[in-house]
CSV table of C-alpha atoms in Angstrom, one decimal:
chain,number,residue,atom,x,y,z
T,1,MET,CA,87.8,-199.9,53.4
T,2,ALA,CA,91.0,-197.1,53.8
T,3,ARG,CA,93.6,-197.6,50.8
T,4,VAL,CA,97.1,-199.0,52.6
T,5,ASN,CA,99.6,-196.7,52.3
T,6,THR,CA,102.1,-199.3,50.9
T,7,ALA,CA,103.4,-199.3,47.3
T,8,PRO,CA,104.1,-201.8,44.5
T,9,SER,CA,107.2,-203.0,43.6
T,10,ARG,CA,109.7,-201.0,41.0
T,11,SER,CA,109.2,-203.6,38.1
T,12,ASP,CA,105.2,-203.6,37.3
T,13,GLU,CA,105.6,-199.6,35.8
T,14,SER,CA,101.2,-199.8,34.6
T,15,LYS,CA,100.7,-199.8,38.7
T,16,LYS,CA,103.0,-196.7,38.9
T,17,TRP,CA,102.0,-194.4,36.0
T,18,ILE,CA,99.8,-191.2,36.1
T,19,ASP,CA,99.0,-189.1,33.6
T,20,TRP,CA,99.4,-185.5,33.6
T,21,PRO,CA,96.0,-184.4,34.3
T,22,VAL,CA,95.9,-186.4,37.5
T,23,PHE,CA,99.0,-185.5,38.6
T,24,LYS,CA,97.6,-182.2,38.8
T,25,ALA,CA,94.3,-183.1,40.4
T,26,CYS,CA,96.2,-184.6,43.0
T,27,ILE,CA,98.1,-181.1,43.8
T,28,GLN,CA,94.6,-179.6,43.9
T,29,ARG,CA,93.4,-182.0,46.9
T,30,LEU,CA,97.0,-181.6,48.3
T,31,ILE,CA,96.3,-178.0,48.8
T,32,SER,CA,93.1,-178.9,50.1
T,33,GLU,CA,94.4,-180.7,52.8
T,34,CYS,CA,96.2,-177.6,54.3
T,35,ALA,CA,93.3,-176.9,56.3
T,36,PRO,CA,93.8,-176.6,59.4
T,37,ARG,CA,90.9,-179.2,60.1
T,38,ASP,CA,89.7,-181.7,58.9
T,39,LYS,CA,86.5,-183.4,57.1
T,40,LYS,CA,84.8,-183.8,60.6
T,41,GLY,CA,85.9,-180.7,61.6
T,42,LYS,CA,88.9,-182.1,64.1
T,43,LYS,CA,91.7,-179.9,64.4
T,44,ARG,CA,94.7,-181.0,62.9
T,45,SER,CA,98.3,-181.4,64.8
T,46,ILE,CA,100.9,-178.6,64.0
T,47,ARG,CA,103.3,-181.0,62.7
T,48,THR,CA,100.3,-183.0,60.4
T,49,LEU,CA,99.9,-179.2,59.0
T,50,ALA,CA,103.3,-178.4,58.5
T,51,GLN,CA,103.5,-182.0,56.6
T,52,SER,CA,100.5,-181.0,54.3
T,53,HIS,CA,102.4,-177.7,53.5
T,54,GLN,CA,105.7,-179.2,52.3
T,55,ILE,CA,104.2,-182.0,50.4
T,56,ALA,CA,102.0,-179.9,48.5
T,57,LEU,CA,104.4,-177.6,48.4
T,58,ILE,CA,107.3,-179.5,46.6
T,59,CYS,CA,104.6,-181.3,44.1
T,60,LEU,CA,102.7,-177.8,43.4
T,61,LEU,CA,106.8,-176.8,42.5
T,62,LEU,CA,107.4,-179.9,40.2
T,63,SER,CA,104.2,-179.4,38.3
T,64,ALA,CA,105.4,-175.7,37.8
T,65,PHE,CA,109.0,-176.3,37.2
T,66,PRO,CA,110.0,-180.0,36.9
T,67,ASP,CA,113.3,-180.3,37.5
T,68,ARG,CA,115.2,-184.0,38.8
T,69,SER,CA,114.7,-184.5,42.3
T,70,ARG,CA,117.8,-182.5,43.1
T,71,THR,CA,116.8,-179.4,42.6
T,72,ILE,CA,114.5,-180.7,45.0
T,73,ARG,CA,116.4,-181.6,47.6
T,74,GLU,CA,119.5,-178.6,47.4
T,75,LEU,CA,117.1,-175.4,46.7
T,76,GLU,CA,118.3,-173.4,49.7
T,77,VAL,CA,116.8,-169.5,49.8
T,78,GLY,CA,119.6,-167.2,49.1
T,79,ARG,CA,121.8,-169.4,46.8
T,80,THR,CA,119.5,-171.7,44.4
T,81,LEU,CA,116.4,-170.0,45.1
T,82,VAL,CA,116.7,-166.4,45.1
T,83,ASN,CA,114.1,-163.6,45.9
T,84,ARG,CA,114.9,-160.5,43.6
T,85,ASP,CA,111.8,-157.1,43.9
T,86,GLY,CA,109.3,-159.4,45.1
T,87,LYS,CA,110.0,-162.1,42.7
T,88,TRP,CA,111.2,-165.9,43.3
T,89,PHE,CA,114.0,-167.3,41.1
T,90,VAL,CA,115.5,-170.9,40.7
T,91,GLU,CA,119.0,-170.2,40.1
T,92,HIS,CA,122.2,-172.8,39.1
T,93,THR,CA,125.3,-172.6,38.5
T,94,ALA,CA,127.6,-175.7,36.5
T,95,GLU,CA,127.8,-177.4,39.9
T,96,ASP,CA,123.9,-177.7,40.5
T,97,PHE,CA,122.2,-179.4,38.2
T,98,LYS,CA,123.4,-183.5,35.8
T,99,THR,CA,124.0,-181.3,32.7
T,100,GLY,CA,125.1,-178.4,34.1
T,101,ASN,CA,128.6,-178.0,31.9
T,102,SER,CA,126.6,-178.3,29.1
T,103,PHE,CA,123.8,-175.7,30.2
T,104,CYS,CA,125.8,-173.4,31.9
T,105,LYS,CA,128.9,-172.2,30.3
T,106,ASN,CA,131.7,-169.4,30.8
T,107,GLY,CA,130.2,-168.6,34.0
T,108,GLN,CA,126.5,-168.4,32.9
T,109,LYS,CA,123.6,-169.1,35.2
T,110,ARG,CA,120.3,-171.1,34.9
T,111,VAL,CA,117.8,-169.1,36.1
T,112,VAL,CA,113.7,-170.0,35.9
T,113,GLU,CA,111.2,-167.3,37.5
T,114,LEU,CA,108.6,-169.5,39.6
T,115,PRO,CA,105.0,-168.7,38.8
T,116,GLU,CA,103.5,-166.3,41.0
T,117,THR,CA,100.7,-169.1,42.0
T,118,LEU,CA,103.2,-170.6,44.3
T,119,TYR,CA,104.3,-168.0,46.3
T,120,PRO,CA,101.5,-168.0,48.8
T,121,LEU,CA,102.5,-171.3,49.6
T,122,LEU,CA,106.1,-171.0,49.6
T,123,GLU,CA,106.0,-167.8,51.3
T,124,GLU,CA,103.9,-169.6,54.6
T,125,TRP,CA,106.0,-172.9,54.1
T,126,LEU,CA,109.7,-170.5,55.0
T,127,SER,CA,107.8,-168.0,57.1
T,128,LYS,CA,106.3,-170.6,59.6
T,129,TRP,CA,105.9,-174.1,58.4
T,130,ARG,CA,109.6,-175.4,57.8
T,131,LEU,CA,110.3,-173.6,61.7
T,132,VAL,CA,108.2,-177.0,63.1
T,133,PHE,CA,110.4,-179.7,62.0
T,134,GLN,CA,113.7,-177.6,63.8
T,135,PRO,CA,115.8,-178.6,60.1
T,136,ASN,CA,119.4,-178.5,60.7
T,137,HIS,CA,120.4,-177.5,57.3
T,138,PRO,CA,119.9,-174.4,55.2
T,139,TYR,CA,118.0,-176.6,52.3
T,140,VAL,CA,114.2,-175.3,52.1
T,141,PHE,CA,112.7,-178.6,52.4
T,142,THR,CA,113.2,-181.1,55.4
T,143,GLN,CA,113.0,-184.6,56.5
T,144,LEU,CA,110.6,-185.1,59.4
T,145,ASN,CA,113.3,-185.6,62.0
T,146,GLY,CA,115.0,-182.0,61.2
T,147,LYS,CA,118.1,-183.8,58.4
T,148,PRO,CA,118.0,-182.7,54.7
T,149,LEU,CA,116.1,-184.6,52.4
T,150,THR,CA,117.7,-187.5,50.8
T,151,ASP,CA,117.0,-188.9,47.4
T,152,GLY,CA,115.4,-191.7,48.9
T,153,SER,CA,113.5,-190.0,51.5
T,154,LEU,CA,112.1,-187.8,49.2
T,155,TYR,CA,111.2,-190.4,46.8
T,156,GLN,CA,109.3,-192.5,49.5
T,157,TYR,CA,107.8,-189.1,50.3
T,158,PHE,CA,106.6,-188.4,47.7
T,159,ARG,CA,105.1,-191.5,46.7
T,160,LYS,CA,103.6,-192.4,49.3
T,161,ARG,CA,100.9,-189.4,49.3
T,162,MET,CA,100.6,-190.6,45.2
T,163,TYR,CA,100.1,-193.8,45.8
T,164,ARG,CA,96.8,-193.2,48.8
T,165,LEU,CA,95.3,-190.6,45.9
T,166,THR,CA,95.7,-192.1,42.7
T,167,GLY,CA,96.6,-196.1,44.0
T,168,GLN,CA,100.0,-196.2,41.7
T,169,ALA,CA,103.2,-195.6,43.6
T,170,PHE,CA,104.2,-192.2,41.2
T,171,THR,CA,107.4,-191.2,41.6
T,172,PRO,CA,109.6,-187.4,41.3
T,173,HIS,CA,111.3,-188.8,38.2
T,174,MET,CA,108.1,-189.5,36.9
T,175,VAL,CA,106.9,-185.9,36.6
T,176,ARG,CA,109.3,-185.4,33.9
T,177,GLU,CA,108.1,-188.0,31.6
T,178,SER,CA,104.5,-187.3,32.3
T,179,VAL,CA,104.1,-184.3,31.0
T,180,ILE,CA,106.4,-184.5,28.3
T,181,THR,CA,104.0,-187.5,27.1
T,182,HIS,CA,101.1,-185.5,28.5
T,183,LEU,CA,102.0,-182.2,25.5
T,184,LYS,CA,103.1,-185.1,23.0
T,185,LEU,CA,99.8,-186.7,23.5
T,186,THR,CA,97.8,-183.5,22.8
T,187,GLY,CA,99.9,-182.1,19.5
T,188,ALA,CA,102.4,-179.7,21.6
T,189,THR,CA,104.1,-177.4,18.9
T,190,ASP,CA,108.3,-178.2,17.8
T,191,GLN,CA,108.7,-174.8,19.9
T,192,VAL,CA,107.1,-175.7,22.9
T,193,LEU,CA,108.7,-179.3,22.9
T,194,ALA,CA,111.8,-177.6,22.4
T,195,ALA,CA,111.6,-174.3,25.1
T,196,LEU,CA,110.5,-177.5,27.6
T,197,ALA,CA,113.6,-179.2,27.0
T,198,GLU,CA,115.5,-176.3,27.8
T,199,LEU,CA,114.0,-175.7,30.4
T,200,MET,CA,114.2,-179.9,32.2
T,201,ALA,CA,118.0,-179.2,31.0
T,202,HIS,CA,118.4,-182.2,28.2
T,203,SER,CA,118.7,-182.6,24.7
T,204,GLN,CA,115.5,-183.2,22.6
T,205,LYS,CA,116.7,-186.4,21.3
T,206,MET,CA,116.9,-187.4,25.5
T,207,GLN,CA,113.6,-186.0,25.7
T,208,HIS,CA,112.1,-188.5,22.7
T,209,GLN,CA,113.9,-191.1,23.0
T,210,ILE,CA,114.1,-191.2,27.6
T,211,TYR,CA,111.1,-189.3,28.7
T,212,ASP,CA,108.3,-190.1,25.7
T,213,ARG,CA,106.4,-192.6,27.1
T,214,ARG,CA,103.6,-193.3,24.6
T,215,THR,CA,103.3,-196.3,23.3
T,216,PRO,CA,104.0,-197.2,19.9
T,217,GLU,CA,100.4,-197.0,18.9
T,218,GLN,CA,99.7,-193.7,20.3
T,219,ARG,CA,103.8,-192.7,18.7
T,220,VAL,CA,102.2,-193.0,15.3
T,221,ALA,CA,98.1,-192.2,15.8
T,222,PRO,CA,98.3,-188.4,14.6
T,223,ALA,CA,99.7,-189.8,11.5
T,224,LEU,CA,97.3,-192.7,11.1
T,225,GLU,CA,94.5,-189.6,12.2
T,226,ALA,CA,96.5,-187.2,9.0
T,227,LEU,CA,96.2,-189.6,6.4
T,228,GLN,CA,92.6,-190.0,6.9
T,229,LEU,CA,92.1,-186.1,7.0
T,230,LEU,CA,93.5,-185.7,3.6
T,231,PRO,CA,91.3,-184.6,1.3
T,232,THR,CA,90.1,-186.2,-1.7
T,233,GLY,CA,90.9,-185.0,-5.1
T,234,ASN,CA,89.0,-185.1,-8.4
T,235,LEU,CA,89.5,-187.6,-11.3
T,236,PRO,CA,91.5,-185.2,-14.6
T,237,PRO,CA,89.0,-184.7,-17.1
T,238,LEU,CA,89.1,-187.5,-19.9
T,239,PRO,CA,91.1,-186.8,-23.4
T,240,PRO,CA,89.3,-186.2,-26.1
T,241,LEU,CA,88.5,-189.4,-28.5
T,242,GLN,CA,90.5,-189.5,-31.7
T,243,THR,CA,89.0,-189.8,-35.2
T,244,ILE,CA,90.9,-191.8,-37.1
T,245,GLN,CA,90.2,-192.1,-40.8
T,246,LEU,CA,90.8,-194.7,-43.0
T,247,THR,CA,91.5,-194.8,-46.5
T,248,ILE,CA,91.0,-198.2,-49.1
T,249,ASP,CA,93.2,-198.3,-51.6
T,250,ILE,CA,90.3,-199.5,-54.2
T,251,GLN,CA,93.2,-201.4,-56.5
T,252,ASP,CA,94.4,-203.3,-53.7
T,253,GLN,CA,91.1,-203.9,-52.6
T,254,ARG,CA,90.3,-205.7,-55.9
T,255,LYS,CA,92.8,-207.6,-55.8
T,256,SER,CA,92.7,-209.0,-52.6
């Protein structure tokens, strides 16, 4: 029986969560679904193909740069998405993201170079598939009716696909939680976690308090494992026995 594209209520977190490797597997499946024909060999419609390319690109972008959903919604070629010398960058001023005033001081920009693995899907989307929806706005991604993505429409668009593939109502915001939790569970170094906090434009304190979704048992597991692996030493040598000579006073012995 095919899975119905309805998702559980927001309150049940256990029905939302997927681990990072599962999310990466979802991306690979979504990319494979960009094929012009379905599994039965039937030719897919242009609009269906365009939808497949858009959601695959959104997920691939989030896996490479797990930023807040606002970055996805407001991505704009020539302003926040820039091509220089054949390379693509996300560029933000302080006004373009939530913690901009803390991370972009004295007019500095936040600049993130995107990996080249994104380029084919991104450039094909911009040159071909985006036009299918006849967007009435300058942003990279769009609703199917041509209007800009809203926070709610992106949430539902993403969540619906994740639920179809996994049965979990995974959301764009949870991407950040998933990658941080995975890195902590797999023993990422403090240097990597600090760099990730910088990339995601939040403090390491927030990374630990808000985005780390490990259970209490998982948090203490490395310490318990380390304690079990501590080496056993050797007892120190026993001190030499001391010989005590007793002198007996003969006169005192006779008196007794």
